[in-house]
Amino acid sequence: MVLCHRSALLDGPLRPPKQGRTSHGRRREREHDPLPPGRESTTRPPPIPAWCVAHLADAARSTHLLQFHDIGTKIADDDGTDHHFKCSCQVDGYRWEIRVVYPPYYSLVETEYVVEGLPEDYLVEGYVVPLQLVFLGEAGANKVPAALSCRLLDPSGATGPSREKGTAAASFQHPSDRSELLTIRTTFYRAKSIVVYVKNGCLTLECTVTVLRDLNPIIAVPSNNLPRHLGELLASGAGADVTFAVAGQSFPAHRSILAARSPVFMAQFFAGEMLERISPRVEIKEMDPFVFQAMLRFVYTDAVPELDEAAETAAALARHLLAAADRYGLDRLRAMCERRLAWAIDAGTAAPTLAFAERHGCSELKARCIEFIAGGLAENLDAVLATEGFGRCLEDTGPSVVIELLKAAHARKIKN
């Protein structure tokens, strides 16, 4: 589980940071050396290329806290998307996203990361969090220089903030432009049994988006607001030429927009002799009104904010929305729901999610479930076997899934 909190929006002059020195006199940036307890660390921006310093006077900044809960209790695996979690913000008139590319995972750590007062040979391993800054706006002819920087925090205050680490300033112009990968690491000192910055399974990152300002900017082009305008059009019902009746509720919509987004709606409204082509009212059967409304909003805005809600609520909606996406040929919505269900896999949900994936032909989601149950930790298999849903899963899926589970368990045994 990841929480995103906005902590501050700052404006001010931007100066390159000073470099630190090692005990051997070698000049380098010490990225995650925690400060001694009781000392504060001043926030500083990431290194700035010379061309930026020559032409830019000040900057706008937005700082956010990312909190990762239950670190290490779930398998950190790639779910087939380009990010695991995203935190949106607006800085200097442009929309941005801080993306966690993968869930935090455990890895060996290079010995250059040290904690003051402890020798380097104590350091053996730690958690890794890879992040990227993604541009969501449209700068037109402009190029927006920006950078992402992060540091680790200890909410208990026992350890001071880590040194800040940042990407080099890059130019952003079009939607989905992104920065270089920024890798943040924690450290574990086995000899002293010290786990730095992980408290009760919680890891906290302070991330800052810095947008550099040009002294002589080109006329700015507003960011893309088409999804917002279409969402407002749907909400107002202005110009609607068809009404959907779903379990006693009515939803006005626009045939052309629906047809442009869904091949099923295209066939219903503009091809053949289907009744929907001439009828101003269409009845939708076997679908919950809330699910249909969420699907309709996705058609207009390409977003489903409900999937970002609490895990159980979002996972339940994702199942129904995935079935609706299948029904209307909305491939992107289907993939979004499949990804959301993959994030929610745990001992209690793995078996029913596996049965659901098999029933709807979700091969990637099915593979994630099988890997969690039989291909990962032995504790996962024991926990899933103890649930009531596992027996029902085997009844619903048949012998083919049993064979795949056995193969995964056998592969894990060989690997270990």
PDB file of N, CA and C in Angstrom, residues 141-228:
ATOM      1  N   ALA A 141       5.789  24.789 -28.144  1.00  0.00           N
ATOM      2  CA  ALA A 141       7.151  25.075 -28.603  1.00  0.00           C
ATOM      3  C   ALA A 141       8.123  25.225 -27.444  1.00  0.00           C
ATOM      4  N   ASN A 142       7.609  25.301 -26.227  1.00  0.00           N
ATOM      5  CA  ASN A 142       8.480  25.433 -25.058  1.00  0.00           C
ATOM      6  C   ASN A 142       9.139  24.106 -24.701  1.00  0.00           C
ATOM      7  N   LYS A 143      10.220  24.182 -23.973  1.00  0.00           N
ATOM      8  CA  LYS A 143      10.830  23.026 -23.331  1.00  0.00           C
ATOM      9  C   LYS A 143      10.960  23.356 -21.856  1.00  0.00           C
ATOM     10  N   VAL A 144      10.354  22.526 -21.005  1.00  0.00           N
ATOM     11  CA  VAL A 144      10.285  22.819 -19.579  1.00  0.00           C
ATOM     12  C   VAL A 144      11.378  22.040 -18.853  1.00  0.00           C
ATOM     13  N   PRO A 145      12.397  22.719 -18.337  1.00  0.00           N
ATOM     14  CA  PRO A 145      13.445  22.017 -17.584  1.00  0.00           C
ATOM     15  C   PRO A 145      12.934  21.672 -16.184  1.00  0.00           C
ATOM     16  N   ALA A 146      13.136  20.444 -15.781  1.00  0.00           N
ATOM     17  CA  ALA A 146      12.659  20.005 -14.463  1.00  0.00           C
ATOM     18  C   ALA A 146      13.509  18.844 -13.982  1.00  0.00           C
ATOM     19  N   ALA A 147      13.415  18.572 -12.686  1.00  0.00           N
ATOM     20  CA  ALA A 147      14.177  17.482 -12.081  1.00  0.00           C
ATOM     21  C   ALA A 147      13.389  16.907 -10.915  1.00  0.00           C
ATOM     22  N   LEU A 148      13.701  15.662 -10.554  1.00  0.00           N
ATOM     23  CA  LEU A 148      13.096  14.978  -9.413  1.00  0.00           C
ATOM     24  C   LEU A 148      14.193  14.665  -8.403  1.00  0.00           C
ATOM     25  N   SER A 149      13.929  14.973  -7.141  1.00  0.00           N
ATOM     26  CA  SER A 149      14.881  14.630  -6.079  1.00  0.00           C
ATOM     27  C   SER A 149      14.129  13.980  -4.923  1.00  0.00           C
ATOM     28  N   CYS A 150      14.798  13.101  -4.181  1.00  0.00           N
ATOM     29  CA  CYS A 150      14.154  12.370  -3.092  1.00  0.00           C
ATOM     30  C   CYS A 150      15.136  12.182  -1.946  1.00  0.00           C
ATOM     31  N   ARG A 151      14.571  12.044  -0.763  1.00  0.00           N
ATOM     32  CA  ARG A 151      15.362  11.643   0.392  1.00  0.00           C
ATOM     33  C   ARG A 151      14.494  10.778   1.299  1.00  0.00           C
ATOM     34  N   LEU A 152      15.132   9.947   2.105  1.00  0.00           N
ATOM     35  CA  LEU A 152      14.439   9.056   3.022  1.00  0.00           C
ATOM     36  C   LEU A 152      14.198   9.749   4.358  1.00  0.00           C
ATOM     37  N   LEU A 153      13.024   9.509   4.933  1.00  0.00           N
ATOM     38  CA  LEU A 153      12.680  10.101   6.221  1.00  0.00           C
ATOM     39  C   LEU A 153      12.374   9.005   7.238  1.00  0.00           C
ATOM     40  N   ASP A 154      12.651   9.311   8.485  1.00  0.00           N
ATOM     41  CA  ASP A 154      12.275   8.443   9.594  1.00  0.00           C
ATOM     42  C   ASP A 154      11.184   9.153  10.384  1.00  0.00           C
ATOM     43  N   PRO A 155       9.890   8.732  10.245  1.00  0.00           N
ATOM     44  CA  PRO A 155       8.796   9.434  10.931  1.00  0.00           C
ATOM     45  C   PRO A 155       8.964   9.473  12.443  1.00  0.00           C
ATOM     46  N   SER A 156       9.702   8.513  13.013  1.00  0.00           N
ATOM     47  CA  SER A 156       9.882   8.486  14.464  1.00  0.00           C
ATOM     48  C   SER A 156      10.865   9.540  14.938  1.00  0.00           C
ATOM     49  N   GLY A 157      11.690  10.053  14.027  1.00  0.00           N
ATOM     50  CA  GLY A 157      12.671  11.053  14.403  1.00  0.00           C
ATOM     51  C   GLY A 157      13.949  10.489  14.977  1.00  0.00           C
ATOM     52  N   ALA A 158      14.047   9.170  15.090  1.00  0.00           N
ATOM     53  CA  ALA A 158      15.251   8.559  15.653  1.00  0.00           C
ATOM     54  C   ALA A 158      16.463   8.749  14.748  1.00  0.00           C
ATOM     55  N   THR A 159      16.226   8.785  13.439  1.00  0.00           N
ATOM     56  CA  THR A 159      17.286   8.983  12.462  1.00  0.00           C
ATOM     57  C   THR A 159      16.955  10.204  11.624  1.00  0.00           C
ATOM     58  N   GLY A 160      17.938  11.043  11.383  1.00  0.00           N
ATOM     59  CA  GLY A 160      17.712  12.225  10.557  1.00  0.00           C
ATOM     60  C   GLY A 160      17.479  11.866   9.109  1.00  0.00           C
ATOM     61  N   PRO A 161      17.008  12.824   8.297  1.00  0.00           N
ATOM     62  CA  PRO A 161      16.782  12.552   6.870  1.00  0.00           C
ATOM     63  C   PRO A 161      18.076  12.157   6.170  1.00  0.00           C
ATOM     64  N   SER A 162      17.938  11.353   5.131  1.00  0.00           N
ATOM     65  CA  SER A 162      19.108  10.981   4.340  1.00  0.00           C
ATOM     66  C   SER A 162      19.527  12.146   3.462  1.00  0.00           C
ATOM     67  N   ARG A 163      20.710  12.031   2.906  1.00  0.00           N
ATOM     68  CA  ARG A 163      21.125  12.999   1.900  1.00  0.00           C
ATOM     69  C   ARG A 163      20.172  12.911   0.710  1.00  0.00           C
ATOM     70  N   GLU A 164      19.905  14.036   0.093  1.00  0.00           N
ATOM     71  CA  GLU A 164      18.977  14.050  -1.033  1.00  0.00           C
ATOM     72  C   GLU A 164      19.678  13.588  -2.310  1.00  0.00           C
ATOM     73  N   LYS A 165      18.970  12.780  -3.090  1.00  0.00           N
ATOM     74  CA  LYS A 165      19.487  12.292  -4.363  1.00  0.00           C
ATOM     75  C   LYS A 165      18.532  12.731  -5.456  1.00  0.00           C
ATOM     76  N   GLY A 166      19.074  13.169  -6.601  1.00  0.00           N
ATOM     77  CA  GLY A 166      18.191  13.680  -7.644  1.00  0.00           C
ATOM     78  C   GLY A 166      18.652  13.349  -9.044  1.00  0.00           C
ATOM     79  N   THR A 167      17.734  13.486  -9.982  1.00  0.00           N
ATOM     80  CA  THR A 167      18.065  13.327 -11.394  1.00  0.00           C
ATOM     81  C   THR A 167      18.690  14.628 -11.909  1.00  0.00           C
ATOM     82  N   ALA A 168      19.400  14.543 -12.991  1.00  0.00           N
ATOM     83  CA  ALA A 168      19.846  15.754 -13.668  1.00  0.00           C
ATOM     84  C   ALA A 168      18.635  16.441 -14.284  1.00  0.00           C
ATOM     85  N   ALA A 169      18.671  17.756 -14.377  1.00  0.00           N
ATOM     86  CA  ALA A 169      17.567  18.486 -14.992  1.00  0.00           C
ATOM     87  C   ALA A 169      17.434  18.076 -16.452  1.00  0.00           C
ATOM     88  N   ALA A 170      16.203  17.769 -16.852  1.00  0.00           N
ATOM     89  CA  ALA A 170      15.927  17.359 -18.229  1.00  0.00           C
ATOM     90  C   ALA A 170      14.857  18.271 -18.814  1.00  0.00           C
ATOM     91  N   SER A 171      14.743  18.289 -20.130  1.00  0.00           N
ATOM     92  CA  SER A 171      13.741  19.104 -20.808  1.00  0.00           C
ATOM     93  C   SER A 171      12.508  18.269 -21.111  1.00  0.00           C
ATOM     94  N   PHE A 172      11.338  18.798 -20.752  1.00  0.00           N
ATOM     95  CA  PHE A 172      10.068  18.123 -20.982  1.00  0.00           C
ATOM     96  C   PHE A 172       9.232  18.992 -21.924  1.00  0.00           C
ATOM     97  N   GLN A 173       8.589  18.342 -22.903  1.00  0.00           N
ATOM     98  CA  GLN A 173       7.830  19.100 -23.893  1.00  0.00           C
ATOM     99  C   GLN A 173       6.476  18.487 -24.193  1.00  0.00           C
ATOM    100  N   HIS A 174       6.410  17.163 -24.306  1.00  0.00           N
ATOM    101  CA  HIS A 174       5.189  16.477 -24.712  1.00  0.00           C
ATOM    102  C   HIS A 174       4.716  15.521 -23.620  1.00  0.00           C
ATOM    103  N   PRO A 175       3.417  15.172 -23.609  1.00  0.00           N
ATOM    104  CA  PRO A 175       2.910  14.215 -22.618  1.00  0.00           C
ATOM    105  C   PRO A 175       3.688  12.901 -22.649  1.00  0.00           C
ATOM    106  N   SER A 176       3.951  12.356 -21.487  1.00  0.00           N
ATOM    107  CA  SER A 176       4.686  11.101 -21.288  1.00  0.00           C
ATOM    108  C   SER A 176       6.194  11.254 -21.405  1.00  0.00           C
ATOM    109  N   ASP A 177       6.723  12.469 -21.673  1.00  0.00           N
ATOM    110  CA  ASP A 177       8.166  12.661 -21.553  1.00  0.00           C
ATOM    111  C   ASP A 177       8.566  12.351 -20.118  1.00  0.00           C
ATOM    112  N   ARG A 178       9.703  11.702 -19.938  1.00  0.00           N
ATOM    113  CA  ARG A 178      10.066  11.280 -18.590  1.00  0.00           C
ATOM    114  C   ARG A 178      11.548  11.472 -18.323  1.00  0.00           C
ATOM    115  N   SER A 179      11.875  11.533 -17.045  1.00  0.00           N
ATOM    116  CA  SER A 179      13.256  11.730 -16.629  1.00  0.00           C
ATOM    117  C   SER A 179      14.013  10.411 -16.662  1.00  0.00           C
ATOM    118  N   GLU A 180      15.297  10.495 -16.376  1.00  0.00           N
ATOM    119  CA  GLU A 180      16.070   9.276 -16.156  1.00  0.00           C
ATOM    120  C   GLU A 180      15.579   8.596 -14.885  1.00  0.00           C
ATOM    121  N   LEU A 181      15.937   7.337 -14.707  1.00  0.00           N
ATOM    122  CA  LEU A 181      15.511   6.582 -13.534  1.00  0.00           C
ATOM    123  C   LEU A 181      16.285   7.058 -12.304  1.00  0.00           C
ATOM    124  N   LEU A 182      15.549   7.299 -11.218  1.00  0.00           N
ATOM    125  CA  LEU A 182      16.147   7.689  -9.942  1.00  0.00           C
ATOM    126  C   LEU A 182      15.971   6.519  -8.970  1.00  0.00           C
ATOM    127  N   THR A 183      17.062   5.954  -8.502  1.00  0.00           N
ATOM    128  CA  THR A 183      17.007   4.787  -7.621  1.00  0.00           C
ATOM    129  C   THR A 183      17.331   5.200  -6.195  1.00  0.00           C
ATOM    130  N   ILE A 184      16.388   4.971  -5.290  1.00  0.00           N
ATOM    131  CA  ILE A 184      16.557   5.276  -3.866  1.00  0.00           C
ATOM    132  C   ILE A 184      16.728   3.962  -3.113  1.00  0.00           C
ATOM    133  N   ARG A 185      17.701   3.923  -2.216  1.00  0.00           N
ATOM    134  CA  ARG A 185      17.994   2.690  -1.493  1.00  0.00           C
ATOM    135  C   ARG A 185      17.933   2.925   0.022  1.00  0.00           C
ATOM    136  N   THR A 186      17.427   1.923   0.748  1.00  0.00           N
ATOM    137  CA  THR A 186      17.624   1.867   2.195  1.00  0.00           C
ATOM    138  C   THR A 186      18.833   0.992   2.458  1.00  0.00           C
ATOM    139  N   THR A 187      19.226   0.871   3.713  1.00  0.00           N
ATOM    140  CA  THR A 187      20.371   0.015   4.033  1.00  0.00           C
ATOM    141  C   THR A 187      20.070  -0.825   5.260  1.00  0.00           C
ATOM    142  N   PHE A 188      20.643  -2.037   5.292  1.00  0.00           N
ATOM    143  CA  PHE A 188      20.477  -2.955   6.429  1.00  0.00           C
ATOM    144  C   PHE A 188      21.860  -3.344   6.931  1.00  0.00           C
ATOM    145  N   TYR A 189      22.136  -3.075   8.204  1.00  0.00           N
ATOM    146  CA  TYR A 189      23.426  -3.384   8.791  1.00  0.00           C
ATOM    147  C   TYR A 189      23.278  -4.641   9.647  1.00  0.00           C
ATOM    148  N   ARG A 190      23.622  -5.783   9.083  1.00  0.00           N
ATOM    149  CA  ARG A 190      23.350  -7.060   9.736  1.00  0.00           C
ATOM    150  C   ARG A 190      24.109  -7.192  11.049  1.00  0.00           C
ATOM    151  N   ALA A 191      25.367  -6.744  11.084  1.00  0.00           N
ATOM    152  CA  ALA A 191      26.162  -6.912  12.286  1.00  0.00           C
ATOM    153  C   ALA A 191      25.579  -6.149  13.474  1.00  0.00           C
ATOM    154  N   LYS A 192      24.892  -5.048  13.202  1.00  0.00           N
ATOM    155  CA  LYS A 192      24.289  -4.243  14.259  1.00  0.00           C
ATOM    156  C   LYS A 192      22.768  -4.405  14.317  1.00  0.00           C
ATOM    157  N   SER A 193      22.211  -5.252  13.432  1.00  0.00           N
ATOM    158  CA  SER A 193      20.758  -5.464  13.352  1.00  0.00           C
ATOM    159  C   SER A 193      20.021  -4.133  13.177  1.00  0.00           C
ATOM    160  N   ILE A 194      20.567  -3.259  12.340  1.00  0.00           N
ATOM    161  CA  ILE A 194      19.965  -1.943  12.108  1.00  0.00           C
ATOM    162  C   ILE A 194      19.307  -1.930  10.730  1.00  0.00           C
ATOM    163  N   VAL A 195      18.031  -1.624  10.668  1.00  0.00           N
ATOM    164  CA  VAL A 195      17.350  -1.426   9.394  1.00  0.00           C
ATOM    165  C   VAL A 195      17.048   0.064   9.281  1.00  0.00           C
ATOM    166  N   VAL A 196      17.795   0.743   8.424  1.00  0.00           N
ATOM    167  CA  VAL A 196      17.702   2.193   8.341  1.00  0.00           C
ATOM    168  C   VAL A 196      16.475   2.612   7.542  1.00  0.00           C
ATOM    169  N   TYR A 197      15.640   3.478   8.135  1.00  0.00           N
ATOM    170  CA  TYR A 197      14.480   4.103   7.488  1.00  0.00           C
ATOM    171  C   TYR A 197      13.306   3.158   7.247  1.00  0.00           C
ATOM    172  N   VAL A 198      13.335   1.917   7.662  1.00  0.00           N
ATOM    173  CA  VAL A 198      12.166   1.038   7.588  1.00  0.00           C
ATOM    174  C   VAL A 198      11.684   0.796   9.011  1.00  0.00           C
ATOM    175  N   LYS A 199      10.527   1.362   9.347  1.00  0.00           N
ATOM    176  CA  LYS A 199       9.983   1.284  10.694  1.00  0.00           C
ATOM    177  C   LYS A 199       8.632   0.579  10.654  1.00  0.00           C
ATOM    178  N   ASN A 200       8.549  -0.565  11.331  1.00  0.00           N
ATOM    179  CA  ASN A 200       7.298  -1.330  11.396  1.00  0.00           C
ATOM    180  C   ASN A 200       6.754  -1.632   9.996  1.00  0.00           C
ATOM    181  N   GLY A 201       7.649  -1.974   9.093  1.00  0.00           N
ATOM    182  CA  GLY A 201       7.236  -2.313   7.737  1.00  0.00           C
ATOM    183  C   GLY A 201       6.860  -1.116   6.890  1.00  0.00           C
ATOM    184  N   CYS A 202       7.180   0.111   7.326  1.00  0.00           N
ATOM    185  CA  CYS A 202       6.796   1.329   6.602  1.00  0.00           C
ATOM    186  C   CYS A 202       8.049   2.073   6.149  1.00  0.00           C
ATOM    187  N   LEU A 203       8.053   2.504   4.904  1.00  0.00           N
ATOM    188  CA  LEU A 203       9.152   3.276   4.330  1.00  0.00           C
ATOM    189  C   LEU A 203       8.595   4.606   3.844  1.00  0.00           C
ATOM    190  N   THR A 204       9.236   5.714   4.212  1.00  0.00           N
ATOM    191  CA  THR A 204       8.743   7.050   3.854  1.00  0.00           C
ATOM    192  C   THR A 204       9.774   7.774   2.999  1.00  0.00           C
ATOM    193  N   LEU A 205       9.317   8.271   1.842  1.00  0.00           N
ATOM    194  CA  LEU A 205      10.159   9.050   0.936  1.00  0.00           C
ATOM    195  C   LEU A 205       9.610  10.470   0.827  1.00  0.00           C
ATOM    196  N   GLU A 206      10.495  11.454   0.840  1.00  0.00           N
ATOM    197  CA  GLU A 206      10.123  12.835   0.537  1.00  0.00           C
ATOM    198  C   GLU A 206      10.627  13.144  -0.867  1.00  0.00           C
ATOM    199  N   CYS A 207       9.690  13.371  -1.790  1.00  0.00           N
ATOM    200  CA  CYS A 207      10.040  13.593  -3.195  1.00  0.00           C
ATOM    201  C   CYS A 207       9.710  15.030  -3.582  1.00  0.00           C
ATOM    202  N   THR A 208      10.619  15.677  -4.280  1.00  0.00           N
ATOM    203  CA  THR A 208      10.434  17.070  -4.688  1.00  0.00           C
ATOM    204  C   THR A 208      10.547  17.185  -6.204  1.00  0.00           C
ATOM    205  N   VAL A 209       9.535  17.783  -6.811  1.00  0.00           N
ATOM    206  CA  VAL A 209       9.555  18.099  -8.242  1.00  0.00           C
ATOM    207  C   VAL A 209       9.965  19.564  -8.375  1.00  0.00           C
ATOM    208  N   THR A 210      11.049  19.819  -9.089  1.00  0.00           N
ATOM    209  CA  THR A 210      11.561  21.174  -9.275  1.00  0.00           C
ATOM    210  C   THR A 210      11.461  21.549 -10.742  1.00  0.00           C
ATOM    211  N   VAL A 211      10.736  22.635 -11.025  1.00  0.00           N
ATOM    212  CA  VAL A 211      10.595  23.145 -12.390  1.00  0.00           C
ATOM    213  C   VAL A 211      11.385  24.441 -12.485  1.00  0.00           C
ATOM    214  N   LEU A 212      12.355  24.460 -13.376  1.00  0.00           N
ATOM    215  CA  LEU A 212      13.210  25.636 -13.563  1.00  0.00           C
ATOM    216  C   LEU A 212      12.510  26.644 -14.467  1.00  0.00           C
ATOM    217  N   ARG A 213      12.613  27.900 -14.127  1.00  0.00           N
ATOM    218  CA  ARG A 213      11.908  28.942 -14.883  1.00  0.00           C
ATOM    219  C   ARG A 213      12.852  29.685 -15.813  1.00  0.00           C
ATOM    220  N   ASP A 214      12.380  29.941 -17.016  1.00  0.00           N
ATOM    221  CA  ASP A 214      13.143  30.657 -18.029  1.00  0.00           C
ATOM    222  C   ASP A 214      12.927  32.152 -17.856  1.00  0.00           C
ATOM    223  N   LEU A 215      14.019  32.920 -17.968  1.00  0.00           N
ATOM    224  CA  LEU A 215      13.895  34.373 -17.845  1.00  0.00           C
ATOM    225  C   LEU A 215      13.140  34.989 -19.022  1.00  0.00           C
ATOM    226  N   ASN A 216      13.251  34.378 -20.186  1.00  0.00           N
ATOM    227  CA  ASN A 216      12.578  34.890 -21.391  1.00  0.00           C
ATOM    228  C   ASN A 216      11.758  33.774 -22.026  1.00  0.00           C
ATOM    229  N   PRO A 217      10.655  33.389 -21.389  1.00  0.00           N
ATOM    230  CA  PRO A 217       9.900  32.241 -21.894  1.00  0.00           C
ATOM    231  C   PRO A 217       9.169  32.542 -23.191  1.00  0.00           C
ATOM    232  N   ILE A 218       9.016  31.497 -24.016  1.00  0.00           N
ATOM    233  CA  ILE A 218       8.152  31.579 -25.182  1.00  0.00           C
ATOM    234  C   ILE A 218       6.712  31.551 -24.683  1.00  0.00           C
ATOM    235  N   ILE A 219       5.798  32.063 -25.463  1.00  0.00           N
ATOM    236  CA  ILE A 219       4.389  32.068 -25.061  1.00  0.00           C
ATOM    237  C   ILE A 219       3.969  30.646 -24.706  1.00  0.00           C
ATOM    238  N   ALA A 220       3.472  30.481 -23.491  1.00  0.00           N
ATOM    239  CA  ALA A 220       3.132  29.152 -22.996  1.00  0.00           C
ATOM    240  C   ALA A 220       1.858  28.626 -23.638  1.00  0.00           C
ATOM    241  N   VAL A 221       1.841  27.328 -23.893  1.00  0.00           N
ATOM    242  CA  VAL A 221       0.649  26.649 -24.400  1.00  0.00           C
ATOM    243  C   VAL A 221       0.042  25.850 -23.252  1.00  0.00           C
ATOM    244  N   PRO A 222      -1.231  26.057 -22.941  1.00  0.00           N
ATOM    245  CA  PRO A 222      -1.847  25.318 -21.825  1.00  0.00           C
ATOM    246  C   PRO A 222      -1.745  23.812 -22.034  1.00  0.00           C
ATOM    247  N   SER A 223      -1.718  23.092 -20.915  1.00  0.00           N
ATOM    248  CA  SER A 223      -1.656  21.639 -20.996  1.00  0.00           C
ATOM    249  C   SER A 223      -2.963  21.077 -21.549  1.00  0.00           C
ATOM    250  N   ASN A 224      -2.911  19.846 -21.990  1.00  0.00           N
ATOM    251  CA  ASN A 224      -4.077  19.200 -22.590  1.00  0.00           C
ATOM    252  C   ASN A 224      -5.201  19.050 -21.566  1.00  0.00           C
ATOM    253  N   ASN A 225      -6.355  19.611 -21.860  1.00  0.00           N
ATOM    254  CA  ASN A 225      -7.494  19.505 -20.945  1.00  0.00           C
ATOM    255  C   ASN A 225      -8.705  18.846 -21.608  1.00  0.00           C
ATOM    256  N   LEU A 226      -8.454  18.097 -22.689  1.00  0.00           N
ATOM    257  CA  LEU A 226      -9.558  17.429 -23.385  1.00  0.00           C
ATOM    258  C   LEU A 226     -10.304  16.452 -22.482  1.00  0.00           C
ATOM    259  N   PRO A 227      -9.605  15.577 -21.710  1.00  0.00           N
ATOM    260  CA  PRO A 227     -10.360  14.670 -20.835  1.00  0.00           C
ATOM    261  C   PRO A 227     -11.253  15.417 -19.844  1.00  0.00           C
ATOM    262  N   ARG A 228     -10.767  16.529 -19.301  1.00  0.00           N
ATOM    263  CA  ARG A 228     -11.589  17.284 -18.348  1.00  0.00           C
ATOM    264  C   ARG A 228     -12.821  17.862 -19.028  1.00  0.00           C
TER     265      ARG A 228
END
